[in-house]
C-alpha atoms as a PDB file:
ATOM      1  CA  LEU A   1       0.021  -0.018   0.073  1.00  0.00           C
ATOM      2  CA  SER A   2       2.923   2.400   0.874  1.00  0.00           C
ATOM      3  CA  ALA A   3       4.408   1.632  -2.647  1.00  0.00           C
ATOM      4  CA  LEU A   4       1.087   2.571  -4.195  1.00  0.00           C
ATOM      5  CA  ASN A   5       0.785   5.794  -2.244  1.00  0.00           C
ATOM      6  CA  ASP A   6       4.342   6.544  -3.383  1.00  0.00           C
ATOM      7  CA  LEU A   7       3.482   6.084  -6.942  1.00  0.00           C
ATOM      8  CA  SER A   8       0.273   8.036  -6.593  1.00  0.00           C
ATOM      9  CA  LYS A   9       2.426  11.100  -5.563  1.00  0.00           C
ATOM     10  CA  LEU A  10       4.273  11.007  -8.778  1.00  0.00           C
ATOM     11  CA  ALA A  11       3.311  13.374 -11.590  1.00  0.00           C
ATOM     12  CA  GLN A  12       1.420  11.206 -14.045  1.00  0.00           C
ATOM     13  CA  PRO A  13       1.833  11.912 -17.770  1.00  0.00           C
ATOM     14  CA  ALA A  14      -1.227  13.016 -19.891  1.00  0.00           C
ATOM     15  CA  GLY A  15      -3.223   9.788 -20.805  1.00  0.00           C
ATOM     16  CA  LYS A  16      -1.019   7.584 -18.669  1.00  0.00           C
ATOM     17  CA  ASN A  17       0.689   6.240 -21.929  1.00  0.00           C
ATOM     18  CA  ASP A  18       3.768   5.033 -20.043  1.00  0.00           C
ATOM     19  CA  PHE A  19       3.906   1.286 -20.182  1.00  0.00           C
ATOM     20  CA  SER A  20       6.076   0.770 -17.114  1.00  0.00           C
ATOM     21  CA  GLU A  21       3.776   2.825 -14.900  1.00  0.00           C
ATOM     22  CA  GLU A  22       0.740   1.039 -15.988  1.00  0.00           C
ATOM     23  CA  LEU A  23       2.478  -2.233 -15.533  1.00  0.00           C
ATOM     24  CA  ASN A  24       3.692  -1.170 -11.982  1.00  0.00           C
ATOM     25  CA  TYR A  25       0.338  -0.120 -11.057  1.00  0.00           C
ATOM     26  CA  GLY A  26      -1.250  -3.277 -12.106  1.00  0.00           C
ATOM     27  CA  ASN A  27       1.141  -5.319 -10.235  1.00  0.00           C
ATOM     28  CA  ILE A  28       0.828  -3.413  -6.996  1.00  0.00           C
ATOM     29  CA  TYR A  29      -2.898  -4.018  -7.229  1.00  0.00           C
ATOM     30  CA  LEU A  30      -2.452  -7.686  -8.052  1.00  0.00           C
ATOM     31  CA  ASP A  31      -0.211  -8.084  -5.063  1.00  0.00           C
ATOM     32  CA  GLN A  32      -3.087  -6.529  -3.043  1.00  0.00           C
ATOM     33  CA  LYS A  33      -5.636  -8.938  -4.560  1.00  0.00           C
ATOM     34  CA  ASN A  34      -7.381  -6.032  -6.197  1.00  0.00           C
ATOM     35  CA  CYS A  35      -7.873  -7.684  -9.316  1.00  0.00           C
ATOM     36  CA  ALA A  36     -10.677  -5.482 -10.754  1.00  0.00           C
ATOM     37  CA  ALA A  37      -7.857  -2.364 -10.789  1.00  0.00           C
ATOM     38  CA  ALA A  38      -5.180  -4.654 -11.523  1.00  0.00           C
ATOM     39  CA  SER A  39      -6.678  -5.953 -14.844  1.00  0.00           C
ATOM     40  CA  THR A  40      -7.560  -2.495 -15.800  1.00  0.00           C
ATOM     41  CA  TYR A  41      -4.005  -1.215 -15.577  1.00  0.00           C
ATOM     42  CA  LEU A  42      -2.403  -4.554 -17.179  1.00  0.00           C
ATOM     43  CA  GLN A  43      -4.968  -4.189 -19.991  1.00  0.00           C
ATOM     44  CA  LYS A  44      -3.694  -0.676 -20.655  1.00  0.00           C
ATOM     45  CA  ALA A  45      -0.029  -2.008 -20.455  1.00  0.00           C
ATOM     46  CA  VAL A  46      -0.877  -4.499 -23.128  1.00  0.00           C
ATOM     47  CA  GLU A  47      -2.353  -1.960 -25.307  1.00  0.00           C
ATOM     48  CA  ILE A  48       0.582   0.397 -25.001  1.00  0.00           C
ATOM     49  CA  ALA A  49       3.123  -2.394 -25.645  1.00  0.00           C
ATOM     50  CA  ARG A  50       1.053  -3.456 -28.625  1.00  0.00           C
ATOM     51  CA  LYS A  51       0.602  -0.139 -30.089  1.00  0.00           C
ATOM     52  CA  ASN A  52       4.508   0.629 -29.903  1.00  0.00           C
ATOM     53  CA  LYS A  53       5.265  -2.930 -31.000  1.00  0.00           C
ATOM     54  CA  MET A  54       7.043  -3.698 -27.807  1.00  0.00           C
ATOM     55  CA  ILE A  55       6.797  -7.472 -28.215  1.00  0.00           C
ATOM     56  CA  ASP A  56       8.651  -8.620 -25.036  1.00  0.00           C
ATOM     57  CA  SER A  57       6.678  -6.045 -22.834  1.00  0.00           C
ATOM     58  CA  GLU A  58       3.399  -7.133 -24.486  1.00  0.00           C
ATOM     59  CA  ILE A  59       4.161 -10.881 -23.617  1.00  0.00           C
ATOM     60  CA  THR A  60       5.169  -9.646 -19.952  1.00  0.00           C
ATOM     61  CA  ALA A  61       1.826  -7.741 -19.657  1.00  0.00           C
ATOM     62  CA  LEU A  62      -0.243 -10.475 -21.123  1.00  0.00           C
ATOM     63  CA  THR A  63       1.435 -13.075 -18.511  1.00  0.00           C
ATOM     64  CA  HIS A  64       0.576 -10.682 -15.459  1.00  0.00           C
ATOM     65  CA  LEU A  65      -2.979 -10.144 -16.927  1.00  0.00           C
ATOM     66  CA  ALA A  66      -3.341 -13.835 -17.230  1.00  0.00           C
ATOM     67  CA  GLU A  67      -2.166 -14.224 -13.374  1.00  0.00           C
ATOM     68  CA  CYS A  68      -4.947 -11.652 -12.643  1.00  0.00           C
ATOM     69  CA  PHE A  69      -7.838 -13.673 -14.237  1.00  0.00           C
ATOM     70  CA  LYS A  70      -6.202 -16.771 -12.545  1.00  0.00           C
ATOM     71  CA  GLU A  71      -6.390 -15.062  -9.280  1.00  0.00           C
ATOM     72  CA  ILE A  72     -10.178 -14.490  -9.730  1.00  0.00           C
ATOM     73  CA  LYS A  73     -10.837 -17.972 -10.890  1.00  0.00           C
ATOM     74  CA  ASN A  74     -11.558 -16.909 -14.584  1.00  0.00           C
ATOM     75  CA  THR A  75      -9.729 -19.854 -16.012  1.00  0.00           C
ATOM     76  CA  SER A  76     -10.742 -19.473 -19.647  1.00  0.00           C
ATOM     77  CA  GLU A  77      -9.726 -15.736 -19.861  1.00  0.00           C
ATOM     78  CA  ALA A  78      -6.537 -16.706 -18.083  1.00  0.00           C
ATOM     79  CA  ILE A  79      -5.641 -19.497 -20.590  1.00  0.00           C
ATOM     80  CA  THR A  80      -6.344 -17.129 -23.421  1.00  0.00           C
ATOM     81  CA  CYS A  81      -4.060 -14.530 -22.293  1.00  0.00           C
ATOM     82  CA  PHE A  82      -1.412 -17.146 -21.624  1.00  0.00           C
ATOM     83  CA  ASN A  83      -1.851 -18.432 -25.037  1.00  0.00           C
ATOM     84  CA  GLN A  84      -1.522 -15.044 -26.536  1.00  0.00           C
ATOM     85  CA  ALA A  85       1.552 -14.646 -24.685  1.00  0.00           C
ATOM     86  CA  LEU A  86       2.957 -17.998 -25.797  1.00  0.00           C
ATOM     87  CA  ASP A  87       2.079 -17.426 -29.329  1.00  0.00           C
ATOM     88  CA  LEU A  88       3.909 -13.983 -29.514  1.00  0.00           C
ATOM     89  CA  ALA A  89       6.995 -15.607 -27.716  1.00  0.00           C
ATOM     90  CA  LYS A  90       7.232 -18.686 -30.191  1.00  0.00           C
ATOM     91  CA  LYS A  91       6.690 -16.376 -33.234  1.00  0.00           C
ATOM     92  CA  ASN A  92       9.300 -13.967 -32.197  1.00  0.00           C
ATOM     93  CA  LYS A  93      11.621 -16.757 -30.563  1.00  0.00           C
ATOM     94  CA  LEU A  94      11.566 -15.142 -27.220  1.00  0.00           C
ATOM     95  CA  ALA A  95      12.499 -18.294 -25.027  1.00  0.00           C
ATOM     96  CA  LEU A  96      12.819 -16.515 -21.852  1.00  0.00           C
ATOM     97  CA  GLU A  97       9.331 -14.907 -22.066  1.00  0.00           C
ATOM     98  CA  GLU A  98       7.816 -18.221 -23.223  1.00  0.00           C
ATOM     99  CA  ARG A  99       9.309 -20.035 -20.366  1.00  0.00           C
ATOM    100  CA  ASP A 100       7.947 -17.627 -17.754  1.00  0.00           C
ATOM    101  CA  ALA A 101       4.542 -17.962 -19.386  1.00  0.00           C
ATOM    102  CA  LEU A 102       4.545 -21.721 -19.578  1.00  0.00           C
ATOM    103  CA  LYS A 103       5.539 -21.959 -15.744  1.00  0.00           C
ATOM    104  CA  SER A 104       2.371 -20.061 -14.700  1.00  0.00           C
ATOM    105  CA  LEU A 105       0.202 -21.798 -17.280  1.00  0.00           C
ATOM    106  CA  ILE A 106       1.394 -25.218 -16.052  1.00  0.00           C
ATOM    107  CA  VAL A 107       0.319 -24.479 -12.460  1.00  0.00           C
ATOM    108  CA  LEU A 108      -3.147 -23.063 -13.732  1.00  0.00           C
ATOM    109  CA  LEU A 109      -3.760 -26.421 -15.877  1.00  0.00           C
ATOM    110  CA  GLU A 110      -2.671 -28.716 -12.925  1.00  0.00           C
ATOM    111  CA  GLU A 111      -5.220 -26.683 -10.621  1.00  0.00           C
ATOM    112  CA  ASN A 112      -7.965 -27.263 -13.148  1.00  0.00           C
ATOM    113  CA  LYS A 113      -7.151 -30.867 -13.687  1.00  0.00           C
ATOM    114  CA  LYS A 114      -6.094 -30.283 -17.311  1.00  0.00           C
ATOM    115  CA  LEU A 115      -3.348 -33.014 -16.957  1.00  0.00           C
ATOM    116  CA  PRO A 116      -2.802 -33.727 -20.711  1.00  0.00           C
ATOM    117  CA  GLU A 117      -2.289 -29.929 -21.516  1.00  0.00           C
ATOM    118  CA  ALA A 118      -0.317 -29.549 -18.433  1.00  0.00           C
ATOM    119  CA  PHE A 119       2.129 -32.353 -19.269  1.00  0.00           C
ATOM    120  CA  THR A 120       2.426 -30.966 -22.973  1.00  0.00           C
ATOM    121  CA  ALA A 121       3.206 -27.549 -21.566  1.00  0.00           C
ATOM    122  CA  PHE A 122       5.716 -29.131 -19.060  1.00  0.00           C
ATOM    123  CA  LYS A 123       7.628 -30.712 -21.614  1.00  0.00           C
ATOM    124  CA  ARG A 124       7.941 -27.639 -23.581  1.00  0.00           C
ATOM    125  CA  PHE A 125       8.879 -25.855 -20.527  1.00  0.00           C
ATOM    126  CA  ASN A 126      11.850 -28.487 -19.770  1.00  0.00           C
ATOM    127  CA  PHE A 127      12.874 -28.101 -23.401  1.00  0.00           C
ATOM    128  CA  LEU A 128      13.120 -24.184 -23.148  1.00  0.00           C
ATOM    129  CA  GLN A 129      14.784 -24.450 -19.643  1.00  0.00           C
ATOM    130  CA  ASP A 130      17.395 -26.905 -21.024  1.00  0.00           C
ATOM    131  CA  SER A 131      17.880 -24.475 -24.099  1.00  0.00           C
ATOM    132  CA  LEU A 132      18.283 -21.546 -21.685  1.00  0.00           C
ATOM    133  CA  LEU A 133      20.713 -23.302 -19.573  1.00  0.00           C
ATOM    134  CA  ASN A 134      22.551 -24.283 -22.584  1.00  0.00           C
ATOM    135  CA  ILE A 135      22.774 -20.825 -23.889  1.00  0.00           C
ATOM    136  CA  GLU A 136      23.867 -19.537 -20.470  1.00  0.00           C
ATOM    137  CA  LYS A 137      26.481 -22.323 -20.524  1.00  0.00           C
ATOM    138  CA  ILE A 138      27.559 -21.390 -23.998  1.00  0.00           C
ATOM    139  CA  LYS A 139      27.663 -17.482 -22.904  1.00  0.00           C
ATOM    140  CA  SER A 140      29.707 -18.526 -19.817  1.00  0.00           C
ATOM    141  CA  ILE A 141      32.170 -20.756 -21.832  1.00  0.00           C
ATOM    142  CA  GLN A 142      32.489 -17.854 -24.427  1.00  0.00           C
ATOM    143  CA  LYS A 143      33.062 -15.388 -21.561  1.00  0.00           C
ATOM    144  CA  ILE A 144      35.859 -17.830 -20.193  1.00  0.00           C
ATOM    145  CA  GLU A 145      37.338 -18.177 -23.643  1.00  0.00           C
ATOM    146  CA  SER A 146      37.117 -14.556 -24.275  1.00  0.00           C
ATOM    147  CA  GLU A 147      38.821 -13.909 -20.711  1.00  0.00           C
ATOM    148  CA  LEU A 148      41.411 -16.519 -21.419  1.00  0.00           C
ATOM    149  CA  LYS A 149      42.215 -14.932 -24.949  1.00  0.00           C
ATOM    150  CA  LEU A 150      42.453 -11.588 -23.122  1.00  0.00           C
ATOM    151  CA  SER A 151      44.738 -13.254 -20.601  1.00  0.00           C
ATOM    152  CA  GLU A 152      46.962 -14.819 -23.149  1.00  0.00           C
ATOM    153  CA  LYS A 153      47.022 -11.390 -24.943  1.00  0.00           C
ATOM    154  CA  GLU A 154      48.014  -9.562 -21.631  1.00  0.00           C
ATOM    155  CA  LYS A 155      50.452 -12.436 -20.927  1.00  0.00           C
ATOM    156  CA  ILE A 156      52.202 -11.834 -24.468  1.00  0.00           C
ATOM    157  CA  ILE A 157      52.007  -8.017 -23.961  1.00  0.00           C
ATOM    158  CA  ALA A 158      53.590  -8.642 -20.327  1.00  0.00           C
ATOM    159  CA  GLU A 159      56.409 -10.867 -21.865  1.00  0.00           C
ATOM    160  CA  GLN A 160      57.164  -8.286 -24.582  1.00  0.00           C
ATOM    161  CA  ASN A 161      57.439  -5.533 -22.003  1.00  0.00           C
ATOM    162  CA  LEU A 162      59.499  -7.805 -19.915  1.00  0.00           C
ATOM    163  CA  THR A 163      61.915  -8.658 -22.740  1.00  0.00           C
ATOM    164  CA  LEU A 164      62.009  -4.784 -23.565  1.00  0.00           C
ATOM    165  CA  GLU A 165      62.918  -4.163 -19.844  1.00  0.00           C
ATOM    166  CA  LYS A 166      65.448  -6.967 -19.900  1.00  0.00           C
ATOM    167  CA  GLU A 167      67.248  -5.491 -23.156  1.00  0.00           C
ATOM    168  CA  LYS A 168      67.008  -2.124 -21.672  1.00  0.00           C
ATOM    169  CA  LEU A 169      68.548  -3.398 -18.296  1.00  0.00           C
ATOM    170  CA  ASP A 170      71.225  -5.200 -20.455  1.00  0.00           C
ATOM    171  CA  ALA A 171      71.908  -2.160 -22.275  1.00  0.00           C
ATOM    172  CA  GLU A 172      72.282  -0.158 -19.239  1.00  0.00           C
ATOM    173  CA  THR A 173      74.503  -2.925 -17.512  1.00  0.00           C
ATOM    174  CA  ASN A 174      76.810  -3.190 -20.498  1.00  0.00           C
ATOM    175  CA  LYS A 175      77.209   0.692 -20.521  1.00  0.00           C
ATOM    176  CA  LEU A 176      77.939   0.582 -16.877  1.00  0.00           C
ATOM    177  CA  GLN A 177      80.407  -2.116 -17.339  1.00  0.00           C
ATOM    178  CA  ARG A 178      82.083  -0.129 -20.156  1.00  0.00           C
ATOM    179  CA  ILE A 179      82.203   2.893 -17.872  1.00  0.00           C
ATOM    180  CA  VAL A 180      83.673   0.913 -14.964  1.00  0.00           C
ATOM    181  CA  LEU A 181      86.197  -0.768 -17.233  1.00  0.00           C
ATOM    182  CA  SER A 182      87.387   2.681 -18.770  1.00  0.00           C
ATOM    183  CA  GLY A 183      87.401   4.068 -15.405  1.00  0.00           C
ATOM    184  CA  GLY A 184      89.659   0.943 -14.075  1.00  0.00           C
ATOM    185  CA  LEU A 185      91.943   1.280 -17.124  1.00  0.00           C
ATOM    186  CA  VAL A 186      92.334   5.228 -16.447  1.00  0.00           C
ATOM    187  CA  VAL A 187      93.215   4.598 -12.577  1.00  0.00           C
ATOM    188  CA  LEU A 188      95.502   1.738 -13.713  1.00  0.00           C
ATOM    189  CA  VAL A 189      97.309   4.117 -15.961  1.00  0.00           C
ATOM    190  CA  PHE A 190      97.576   6.707 -13.356  1.00  0.00           C
ATOM    191  CA  ALA A 191      98.655   4.099 -10.849  1.00  0.00           C
ATOM    192  CA  LEU A 192     101.569   3.034 -13.167  1.00  0.00           C
ATOM    193  CA  LEU A 193     102.524   6.500 -13.875  1.00  0.00           C
ATOM    194  CA  PHE A 194     102.558   7.256 -10.117  1.00  0.00           C
ATOM    195  CA  LEU A 195     104.774   4.120  -9.639  1.00  0.00           C
ATOM    196  CA  PHE A 196     107.164   4.958 -12.307  1.00  0.00           C
ATOM    197  CA  TYR A 197     107.516   8.390 -11.005  1.00  0.00           C
ATOM    198  CA  HIS A 198     107.832   7.182  -7.368  1.00  0.00           C
ATOM    199  CA  PHE A 199     110.484   4.773  -8.536  1.00  0.00           C
ATOM    200  CA  LYS A 200     112.394   7.177 -10.534  1.00  0.00           C
ATOM    201  CA  ARG A 201     112.335   9.746  -7.886  1.00  0.00           C
ATOM    202  CA  THR A 202     113.475   7.193  -5.311  1.00  0.00           C
ATOM    203  CA  GLY A 203     116.269   6.139  -7.602  1.00  0.00           C
ATOM    204  CA  ARG A 204     117.448   9.699  -7.849  1.00  0.00           C
ATOM    205  CA  LEU A 205     117.223  10.042  -4.160  1.00  0.00           C
ATOM    206  CA  PHE A 206     119.144   6.991  -3.407  1.00  0.00           C
ATOM    207  CA  ALA A 207     121.814   8.137  -6.065  1.00  0.00           C
ATOM    208  CA  LEU A 208     122.160  11.472  -4.158  1.00  0.00           C
ATOM    209  CA  ILE A 209     122.218   9.857  -1.037  1.00  0.00           C
ATOM    210  CA  LYS A 210     125.076   7.724  -2.123  1.00  0.00           C
ATOM    211  CA  VAL A 211     127.008  10.637  -3.564  1.00  0.00           C
ATOM    212  CA  GLN A 212     126.650  12.573  -0.373  1.00  0.00           C
ATOM    213  CA  LYS A 213     127.683   9.583   1.560  1.00  0.00           C
ATOM    214  CA  LYS A 214     130.709   9.277  -0.317  1.00  0.00           C
ATOM    215  CA  GLU A 215     131.243  13.144   0.243  1.00  0.00           C
ATOM    216  CA  VAL A 216     130.799  12.656   3.869  1.00  0.00           C
ATOM    217  CA  GLU A 217     133.329   9.786   3.979  1.00  0.00           C
ATOM    218  CA  PHE A 218     135.753  11.784   2.140  1.00  0.00           C
ATOM    219  CA  GLN A 219     135.489  14.614   4.369  1.00  0.00           C
ATOM    220  CA  LYS A 220     135.869  12.259   7.277  1.00  0.00           C
ATOM    221  CA  GLU A 221     138.908  10.783   5.812  1.00  0.00           C
ATOM    222  CA  LEU A 222     140.431  14.353   4.945  1.00  0.00           C
ATOM    223  CA  LEU A 223     139.489  15.435   8.603  1.00  0.00           C
ATOM    224  CA  GLU A 224     141.170  12.535  10.201  1.00  0.00           C
ATOM    225  CA  ALA A 225     144.226  13.030   8.070  1.00  0.00           C
ATOM    226  CA  LYS A 226     144.490  16.607   9.168  1.00  0.00           C
ATOM    227  CA  ASN A 227     143.916  15.622  12.706  1.00  0.00           C
ATOM    228  CA  LYS A 228     146.797  13.176  12.375  1.00  0.00           C
ATOM    229  CA  GLU A 229     148.919  15.811  10.902  1.00  0.00           C
ATOM    230  CA  VAL A 230     148.276  18.169  13.917  1.00  0.00           C
ATOM    231  CA  THR A 231     148.820  15.346  16.387  1.00  0.00           C
ATOM    232  CA  ASP A 232     152.202  14.354  14.716  1.00  0.00           C
ATOM    233  CA  SER A 233     153.171  18.078  14.766  1.00  0.00           C
ATOM    234  CA  ILE A 234     152.329  18.511  18.395  1.00  0.00           C
ATOM    235  CA  ASN A 235     154.294  15.281  19.118  1.00  0.00           C
ATOM    236  CA  TYR A 236     157.321  16.452  17.123  1.00  0.00           C
ATOM    237  CA  ALA A 237     157.220  19.647  18.969  1.00  0.00           C
ATOM    238  CA  ARG A 238     157.197  18.060  22.299  1.00  0.00           C
ATOM    239  CA  TYR A 239     160.090  15.884  21.200  1.00  0.00           C
ATOM    240  CA  ILE A 240     162.311  18.773  20.262  1.00  0.00           C
ATOM    241  CA  GLN A 241     161.679  20.501  23.480  1.00  0.00           C
END
């Protein structure tokens, strides 16, 4: 009832030509067991759908209208609406709408002890149910295959990106190795030059030290000779005295 009140508050278009609104009103009244009001709205919904060639909507409205007649025990009108819905569904190959209409029709036929008709409808219902399940399975398989193909493409792209990154890393590594090698060679050259200079300088120092040592020894010998001369002169002077 609250849903109906909420709908009543909405601004209604002129002539109530909106299919969804008519269908919604009809379903609300049907839920409330107000079949007189429900049938009025549902019949309008059928007319709007038929006028605008909305086949699936017309089937839905006819199915709900049949439910309305079923509720008031008007079996003949209910079966007529169900059959109209089924004819449209078969003609336009709308398996889902046909299955839904058959489901309600089977209940009606069983309630009215029309067992042969109910059995025939039940076989058709099972066929459609299996067909729809197969369609869903096929769609599911196709979806999985599509996802697998997409995953495979993503894998290939990822591998290509990985290869490019590896090549880039290898190039950078080779470049770094060349820089390190060049730097090492430069350092080695400078080290050799330094050692050469150091050894050369050390050799000069040793030669200088050797010369200076000889000079010192010569001076020492010369000093010792002079000291001896002085000592000899002193000793001689003492001897004379």
